[in-house]
Coordinates of C-alpha atoms in Angstrom, one line a residue:
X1 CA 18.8 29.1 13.8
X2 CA 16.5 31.3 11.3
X3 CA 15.3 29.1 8.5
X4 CA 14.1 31.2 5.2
X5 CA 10.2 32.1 4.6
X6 CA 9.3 31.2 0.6
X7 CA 7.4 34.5 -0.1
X8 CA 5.2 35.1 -3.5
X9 CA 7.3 36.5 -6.3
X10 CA 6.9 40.0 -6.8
X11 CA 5.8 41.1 -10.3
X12 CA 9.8 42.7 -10.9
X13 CA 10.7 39.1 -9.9
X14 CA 8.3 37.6 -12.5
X15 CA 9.5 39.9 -14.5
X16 CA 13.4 39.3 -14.1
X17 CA 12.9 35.7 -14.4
X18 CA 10.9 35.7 -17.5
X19 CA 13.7 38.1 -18.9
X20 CA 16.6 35.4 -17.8
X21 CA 14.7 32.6 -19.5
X22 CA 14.2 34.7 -22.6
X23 CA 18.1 35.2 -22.5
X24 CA 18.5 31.6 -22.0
X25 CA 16.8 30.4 -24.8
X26 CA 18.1 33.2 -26.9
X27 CA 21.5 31.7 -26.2
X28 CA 20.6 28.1 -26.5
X29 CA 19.2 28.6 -29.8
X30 CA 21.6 30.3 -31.4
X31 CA 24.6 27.8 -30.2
X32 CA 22.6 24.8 -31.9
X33 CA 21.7 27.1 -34.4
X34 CA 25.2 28.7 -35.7
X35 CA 27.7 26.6 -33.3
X36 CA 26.2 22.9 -33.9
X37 CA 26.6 23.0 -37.5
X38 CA 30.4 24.6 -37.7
X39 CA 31.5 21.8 -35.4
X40 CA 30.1 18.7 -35.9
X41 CA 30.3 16.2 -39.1
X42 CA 26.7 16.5 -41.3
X43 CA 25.8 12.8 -40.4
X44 CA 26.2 13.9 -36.8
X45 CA 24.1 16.8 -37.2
X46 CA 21.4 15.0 -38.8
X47 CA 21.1 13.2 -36.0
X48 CA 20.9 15.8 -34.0
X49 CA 18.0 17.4 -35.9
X50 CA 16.1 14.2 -35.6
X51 CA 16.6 14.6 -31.7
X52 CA 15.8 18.2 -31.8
X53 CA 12.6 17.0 -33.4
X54 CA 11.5 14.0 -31.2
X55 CA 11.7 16.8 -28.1
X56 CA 9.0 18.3 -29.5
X57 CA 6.6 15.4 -29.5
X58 CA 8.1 15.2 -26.2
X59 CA 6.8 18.3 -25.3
X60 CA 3.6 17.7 -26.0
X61 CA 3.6 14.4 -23.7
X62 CA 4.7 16.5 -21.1
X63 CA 2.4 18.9 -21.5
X64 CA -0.5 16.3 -21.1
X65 CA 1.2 13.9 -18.9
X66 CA 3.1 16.2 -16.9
X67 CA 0.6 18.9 -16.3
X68 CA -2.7 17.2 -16.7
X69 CA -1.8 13.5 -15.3
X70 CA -3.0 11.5 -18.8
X71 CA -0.3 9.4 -19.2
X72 CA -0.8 8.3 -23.4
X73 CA 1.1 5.8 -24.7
X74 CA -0.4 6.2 -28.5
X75 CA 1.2 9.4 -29.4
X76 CA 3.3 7.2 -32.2
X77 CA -0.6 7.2 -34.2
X78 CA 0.3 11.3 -34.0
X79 CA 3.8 12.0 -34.9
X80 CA 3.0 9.3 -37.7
X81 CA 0.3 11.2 -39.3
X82 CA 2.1 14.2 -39.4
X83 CA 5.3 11.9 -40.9
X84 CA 2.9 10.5 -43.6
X85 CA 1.3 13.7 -44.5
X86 CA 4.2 15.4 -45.5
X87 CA 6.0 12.6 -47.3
X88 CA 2.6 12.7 -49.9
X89 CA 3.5 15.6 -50.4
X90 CA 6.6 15.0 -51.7
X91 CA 5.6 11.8 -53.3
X92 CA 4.0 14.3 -55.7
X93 CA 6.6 16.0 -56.4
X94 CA 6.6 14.6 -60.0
X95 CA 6.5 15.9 -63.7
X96 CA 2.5 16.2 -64.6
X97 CA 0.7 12.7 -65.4
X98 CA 3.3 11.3 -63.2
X99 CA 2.0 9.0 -60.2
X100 CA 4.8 7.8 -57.3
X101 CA 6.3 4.2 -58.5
X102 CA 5.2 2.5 -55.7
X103 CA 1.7 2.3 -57.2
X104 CA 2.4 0.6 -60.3
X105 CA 3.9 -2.1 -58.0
X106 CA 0.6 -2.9 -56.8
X107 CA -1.6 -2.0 -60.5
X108 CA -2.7 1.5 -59.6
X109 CA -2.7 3.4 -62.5
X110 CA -4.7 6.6 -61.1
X111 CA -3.8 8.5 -58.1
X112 CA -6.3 8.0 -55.3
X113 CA -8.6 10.6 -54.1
X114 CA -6.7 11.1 -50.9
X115 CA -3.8 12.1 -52.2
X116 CA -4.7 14.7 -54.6
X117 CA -5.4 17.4 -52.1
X118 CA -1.4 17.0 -51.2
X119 CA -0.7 18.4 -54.4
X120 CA -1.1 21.4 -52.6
X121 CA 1.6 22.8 -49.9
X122 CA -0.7 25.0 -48.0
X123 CA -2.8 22.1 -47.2
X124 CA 0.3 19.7 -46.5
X125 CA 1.2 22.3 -43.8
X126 CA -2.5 22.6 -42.7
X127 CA -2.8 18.7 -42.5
X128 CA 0.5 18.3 -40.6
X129 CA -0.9 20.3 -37.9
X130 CA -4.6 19.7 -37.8
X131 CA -5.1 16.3 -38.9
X132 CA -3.3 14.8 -36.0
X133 CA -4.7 17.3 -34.0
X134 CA -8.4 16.4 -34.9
X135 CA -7.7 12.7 -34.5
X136 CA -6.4 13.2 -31.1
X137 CA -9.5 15.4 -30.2
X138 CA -12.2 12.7 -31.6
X139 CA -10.2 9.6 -29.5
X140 CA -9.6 12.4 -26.4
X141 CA -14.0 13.5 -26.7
X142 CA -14.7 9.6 -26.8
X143 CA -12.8 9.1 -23.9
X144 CA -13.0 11.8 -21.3
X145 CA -17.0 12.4 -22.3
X146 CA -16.8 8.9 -20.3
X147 CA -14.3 9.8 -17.7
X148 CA -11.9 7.6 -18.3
X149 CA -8.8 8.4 -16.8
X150 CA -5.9 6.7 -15.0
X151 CA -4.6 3.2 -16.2
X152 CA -7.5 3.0 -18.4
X153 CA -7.2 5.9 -20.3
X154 CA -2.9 4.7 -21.1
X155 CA -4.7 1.1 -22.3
X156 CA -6.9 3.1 -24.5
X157 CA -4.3 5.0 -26.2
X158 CA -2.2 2.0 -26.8
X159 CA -5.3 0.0 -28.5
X160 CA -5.6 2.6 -30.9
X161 CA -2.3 2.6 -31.1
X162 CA -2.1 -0.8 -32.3
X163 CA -5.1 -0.4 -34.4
X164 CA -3.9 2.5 -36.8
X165 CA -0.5 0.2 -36.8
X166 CA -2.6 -2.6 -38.4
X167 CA -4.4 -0.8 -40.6
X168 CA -1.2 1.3 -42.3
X169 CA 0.4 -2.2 -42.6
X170 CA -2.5 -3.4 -44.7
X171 CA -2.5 -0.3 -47.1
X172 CA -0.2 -1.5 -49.4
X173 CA -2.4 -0.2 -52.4
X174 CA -2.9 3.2 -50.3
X175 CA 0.7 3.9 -49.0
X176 CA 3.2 1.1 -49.5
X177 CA 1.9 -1.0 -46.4
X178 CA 5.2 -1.9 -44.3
X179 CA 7.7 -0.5 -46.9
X180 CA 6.1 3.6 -46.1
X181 CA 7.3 6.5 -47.6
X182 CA 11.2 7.2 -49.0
X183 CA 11.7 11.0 -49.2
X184 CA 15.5 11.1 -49.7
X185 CA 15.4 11.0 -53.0
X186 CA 12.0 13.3 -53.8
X187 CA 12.2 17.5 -54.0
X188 CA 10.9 19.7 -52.5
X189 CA 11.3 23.5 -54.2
X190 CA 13.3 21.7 -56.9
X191 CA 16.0 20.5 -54.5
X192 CA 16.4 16.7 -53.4
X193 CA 15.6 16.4 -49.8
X194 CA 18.6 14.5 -49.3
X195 CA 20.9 16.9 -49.9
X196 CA 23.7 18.5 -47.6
X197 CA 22.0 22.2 -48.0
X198 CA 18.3 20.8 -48.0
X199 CA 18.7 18.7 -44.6
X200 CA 20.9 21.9 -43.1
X201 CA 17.6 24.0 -43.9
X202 CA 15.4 21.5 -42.2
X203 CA 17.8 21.2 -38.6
X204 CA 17.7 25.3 -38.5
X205 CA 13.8 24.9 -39.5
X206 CA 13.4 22.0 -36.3
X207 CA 15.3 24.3 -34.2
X208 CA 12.5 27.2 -34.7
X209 CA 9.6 25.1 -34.5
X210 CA 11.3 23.4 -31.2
X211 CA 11.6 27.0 -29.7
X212 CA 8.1 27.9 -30.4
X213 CA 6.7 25.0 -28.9
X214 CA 8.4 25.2 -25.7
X215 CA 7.1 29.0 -25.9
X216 CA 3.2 28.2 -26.7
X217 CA 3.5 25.5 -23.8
X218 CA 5.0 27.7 -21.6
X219 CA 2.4 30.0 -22.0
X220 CA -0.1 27.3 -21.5
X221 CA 1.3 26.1 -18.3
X222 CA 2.0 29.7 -17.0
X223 CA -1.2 31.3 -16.5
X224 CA -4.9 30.3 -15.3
X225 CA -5.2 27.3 -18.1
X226 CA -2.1 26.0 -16.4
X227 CA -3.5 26.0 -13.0
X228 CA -6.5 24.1 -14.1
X229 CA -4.3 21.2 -15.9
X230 CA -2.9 21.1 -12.3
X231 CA -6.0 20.3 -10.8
X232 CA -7.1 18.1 -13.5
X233 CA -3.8 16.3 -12.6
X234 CA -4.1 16.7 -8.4
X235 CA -7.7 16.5 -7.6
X236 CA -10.2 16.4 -10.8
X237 CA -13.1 15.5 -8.2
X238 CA -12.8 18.9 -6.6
X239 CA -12.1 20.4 -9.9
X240 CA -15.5 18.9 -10.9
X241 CA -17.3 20.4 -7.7
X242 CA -15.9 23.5 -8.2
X243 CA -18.0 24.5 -11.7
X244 CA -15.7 23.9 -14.2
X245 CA -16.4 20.7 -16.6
X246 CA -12.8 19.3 -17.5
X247 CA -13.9 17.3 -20.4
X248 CA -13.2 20.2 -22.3
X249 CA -9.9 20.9 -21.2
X250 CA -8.6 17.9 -21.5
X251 CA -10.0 17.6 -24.9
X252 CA -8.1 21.0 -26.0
X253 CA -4.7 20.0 -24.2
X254 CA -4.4 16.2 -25.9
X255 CA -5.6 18.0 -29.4
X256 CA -2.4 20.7 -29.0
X257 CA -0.2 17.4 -28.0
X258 CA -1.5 15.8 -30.8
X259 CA -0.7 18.3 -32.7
X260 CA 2.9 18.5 -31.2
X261 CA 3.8 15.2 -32.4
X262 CA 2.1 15.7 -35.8
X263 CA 4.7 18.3 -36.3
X264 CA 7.5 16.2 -34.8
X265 CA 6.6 13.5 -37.1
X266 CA 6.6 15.6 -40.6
X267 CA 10.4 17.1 -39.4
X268 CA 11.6 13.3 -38.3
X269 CA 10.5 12.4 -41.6
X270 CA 12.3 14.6 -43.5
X271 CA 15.3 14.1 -41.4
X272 CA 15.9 10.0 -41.9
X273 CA 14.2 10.3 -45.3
X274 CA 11.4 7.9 -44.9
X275 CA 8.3 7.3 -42.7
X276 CA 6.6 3.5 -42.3
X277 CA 4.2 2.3 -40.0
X278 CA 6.8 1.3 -37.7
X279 CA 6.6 4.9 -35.8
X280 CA 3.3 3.6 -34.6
X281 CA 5.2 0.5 -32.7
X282 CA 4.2 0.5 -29.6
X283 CA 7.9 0.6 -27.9
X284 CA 8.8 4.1 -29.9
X285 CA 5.2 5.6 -27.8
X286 CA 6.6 4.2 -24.4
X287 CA 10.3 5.7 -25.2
X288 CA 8.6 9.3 -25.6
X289 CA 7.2 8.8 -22.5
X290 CA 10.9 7.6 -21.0
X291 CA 12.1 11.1 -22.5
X292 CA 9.8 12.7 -20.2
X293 CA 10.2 10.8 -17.4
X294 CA 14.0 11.2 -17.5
X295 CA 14.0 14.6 -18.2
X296 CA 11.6 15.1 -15.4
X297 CA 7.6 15.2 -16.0
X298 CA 6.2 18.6 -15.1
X299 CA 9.2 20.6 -16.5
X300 CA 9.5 21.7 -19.7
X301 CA 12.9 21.7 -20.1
X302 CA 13.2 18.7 -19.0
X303 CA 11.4 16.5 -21.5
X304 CA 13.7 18.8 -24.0
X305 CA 16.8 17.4 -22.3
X306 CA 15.9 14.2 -21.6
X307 CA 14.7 13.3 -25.1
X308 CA 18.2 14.7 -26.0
X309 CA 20.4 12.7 -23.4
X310 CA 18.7 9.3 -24.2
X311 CA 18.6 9.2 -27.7
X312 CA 22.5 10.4 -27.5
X313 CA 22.7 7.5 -25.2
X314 CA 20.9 5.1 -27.0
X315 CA 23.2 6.2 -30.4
X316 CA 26.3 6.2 -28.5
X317 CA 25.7 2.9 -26.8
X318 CA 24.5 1.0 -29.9
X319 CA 27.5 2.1 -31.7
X320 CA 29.9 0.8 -29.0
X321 CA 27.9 -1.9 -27.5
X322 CA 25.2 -3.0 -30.8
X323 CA 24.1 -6.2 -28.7
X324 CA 23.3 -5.5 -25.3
X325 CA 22.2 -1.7 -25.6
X326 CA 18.9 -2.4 -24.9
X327 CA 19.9 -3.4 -21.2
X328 CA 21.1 -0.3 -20.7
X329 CA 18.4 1.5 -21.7
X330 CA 16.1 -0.7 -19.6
X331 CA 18.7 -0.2 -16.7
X332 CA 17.8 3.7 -17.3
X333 CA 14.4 3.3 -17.0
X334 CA 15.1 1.4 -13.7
X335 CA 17.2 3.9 -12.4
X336 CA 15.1 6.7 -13.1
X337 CA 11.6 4.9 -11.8
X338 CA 13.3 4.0 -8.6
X339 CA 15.9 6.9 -7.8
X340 CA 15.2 9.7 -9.9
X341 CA 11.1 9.4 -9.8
X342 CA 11.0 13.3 -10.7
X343 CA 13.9 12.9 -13.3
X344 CA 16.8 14.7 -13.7
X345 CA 15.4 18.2 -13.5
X346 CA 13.3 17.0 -10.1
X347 CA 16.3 15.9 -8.7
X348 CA 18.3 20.0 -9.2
X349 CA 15.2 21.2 -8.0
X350 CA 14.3 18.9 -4.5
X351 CA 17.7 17.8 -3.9
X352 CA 20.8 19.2 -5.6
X353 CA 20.0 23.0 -4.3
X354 CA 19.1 22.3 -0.7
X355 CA 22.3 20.4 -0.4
X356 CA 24.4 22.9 -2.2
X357 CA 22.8 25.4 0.0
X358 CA 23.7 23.3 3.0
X359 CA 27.4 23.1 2.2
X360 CA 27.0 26.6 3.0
X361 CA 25.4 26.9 5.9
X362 CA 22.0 28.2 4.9
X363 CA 18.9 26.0 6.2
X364 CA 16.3 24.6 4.3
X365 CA 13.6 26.9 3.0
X366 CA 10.1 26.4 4.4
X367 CA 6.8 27.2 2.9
X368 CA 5.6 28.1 6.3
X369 CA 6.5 30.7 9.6
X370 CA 9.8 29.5 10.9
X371 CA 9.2 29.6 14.3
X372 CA 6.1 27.1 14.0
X373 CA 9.0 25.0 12.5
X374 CA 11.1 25.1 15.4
X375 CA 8.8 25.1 17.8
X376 CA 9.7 22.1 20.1
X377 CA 5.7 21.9 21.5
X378 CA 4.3 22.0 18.5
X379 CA 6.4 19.6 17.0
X380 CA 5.8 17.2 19.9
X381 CA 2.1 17.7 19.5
X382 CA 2.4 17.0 15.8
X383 CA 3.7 13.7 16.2
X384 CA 1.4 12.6 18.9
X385 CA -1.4 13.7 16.6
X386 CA 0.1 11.6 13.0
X387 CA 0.5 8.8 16.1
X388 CA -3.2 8.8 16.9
X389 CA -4.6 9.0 13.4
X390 CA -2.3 6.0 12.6
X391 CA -3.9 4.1 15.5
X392 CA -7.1 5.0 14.5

């Protein structure tokens, strides 16, 4: 029996695949683009939209916990600053002289400094983007200048977590403390933000950004940066003797995560029509990370669908069963640690296809020469070898 040799893809390979995935995307966006909105009711496709844009912050987790090995459970501080930054904007969306009402609740008669520069929607977009992207690169530098990593690094993330969720509750003078945002009712361009056409313009607008993130982290994982945010993840220490200095790295790749989220957070926002401080909870920054682990860490794709199957699950099974939901999702997270602990799109690729290909006849692939692999001798002298080290 001849098992297969895994060879290196040729460059028409490369080339055929990058085409198929191109397709693929091509097709996926346009079915939730043009299809998803003829078919299903608009409260269901708000929903969607929401879920579209949660898999982008859960892109960015997989991109630094996936492909580097940080596993952060503070990404809520993130998609909340984003979430924040673009509801002031809308806040201000007022005739001249005009302050939000929220302020007059608390005896604020003049806007505060840090809201005036959200008059402006260049810098709102500028501030969605960078602001959560700075604030990640500050906490990442403080931390990784240190090495940090592991265990320590996730109890880090989740103090400042917990921090920044203290302090927005207390800023009831500032932002509205627990009560946050409302942006149903505020406009943007002159139109309410509630409205049917308003909220169809903001799924289709998710949708884009969603396919251009997947596309910029793709192209992050794909080439030489993506080989070293392997071996950040695999084996730093040799990383480290091998010249390069992966502070640095992992500085840039938790500020585009950051980032991610921060973007996530503003489209989320606009989508359930209010932010508050309770997207910096700590349970919402563990779910992203369930998303990912799900979907499968280290795939792309797969933090994209299974962001997408557990919040459908979590909707669907809240509906039908409103009080013990929460089991099931814990169940989930059971399942998946302790059966599925490369997720959904691990399983397809270490399982599914070697025992499809089986059914078939065709033996399993090998990274190696096939006759060392069925080589009686040397398998014998393979075991008597893990035998001795074991004794030793």
């Amino acid at each position: 029996m001849n098992n297969d040799v895994i060879l290196p893809p040729t460059q028409k390979q490369k080339n055929q695949k990058k085409l198929l995935e191109g397709a693929i995307i091509m097709g996926l966006g346009l079915f939730f683009a043009i299809i998803m909105p003829l078919i299903l009711p608009t409260f269901r496709l708000q929903l969607l939209g929401r879920f579209l844009a949660l898999a982008i912050a859960a892109l960015g987790i997989d991109l630094i916990w996936g492909y580097t090995g940080l596993l952060s459970l503070g990404h809520g501080i993130f998609f909340a600053l984003g979430g924040y930054a673009l509801a002031m904007y809308l806040k201000l969306q007022l005739p001249a002289g005009e302050i939000p009402d929220f302020f007059t609740l608390y005896g604020v008669n003049d806007l505060p400094w840090l809201w005036k520069p959200f008059y402006s929607f260049s810098f709102t977009l500028f501030a969605v983007i960078i602001i959560p992207g700075i604030v990640a690169g500050l906490l990442g530098y403080l931390v990784f200048r240190n090495r940090i990593k592991g265990v320590y690094f996730s109890i880090i993330t989740q103090a400042a977590l917990i921090v920044f969720f203290n302090f927005f509750n207390g800023q009831q003078q500032l932002i509205n403390g627990t009560n946050g945002l409302k942006t149903e009712t505020d406009k943007i361009f002159g139109f309410v933000v509630g409205s049917a056409p308003v909220q169809l313009a903001f799924y289709e607008i998710t949708i884009l950004f969603l396919i251009a993130t997947y596309l910029i982290c793709r192209w992050l994982t794909s080439g030489r940066f993506g080989n070293l945010l392997i071996a950040i993840r695999d084996d730093e220490f040799r990383l480290r003797f091998s010249g390069y200095n992966p502070t640095w790295f992992k500085v840039l790749v938790f500020a585009i995560s950051g980032a991610f989220a921060g973007i996530a957070g503003a489209l989320y926002t606009v989508q359930t029509g209010i932010i508050t401080p309770n997207a910096m909870d700590v349970a919402f920054s563990i779910e992203m990370v369930i998303w990912v682990a799900v979907g499968g860490r280290g795939s792309l794709i797969g933090a994209i669908l299974g962001t997408l199957l557990v919040r459908l699950g979590r909707t669907v099974l809240s509906e039908q069963f409103p009080e013990v939901w929460l089991f099931f999702q814990g169940a989930l997270f059971l399942i998946v640690v302790t059966i599925l602990p490369d997720g959904i799109v691990g399983w397809v690729r270490n399982f599914s296809f070697d025992k499809i290909r089986a059914l078939f006849g065709f033996p399993k692939p090998v990274a190696t020469y096939p006759s060392l692999e069925e080589d009686q001798e040397i398998e014998l002298e393979r075991e008597e070898f893990e035998q001795k080290i074991t004794k030793d």
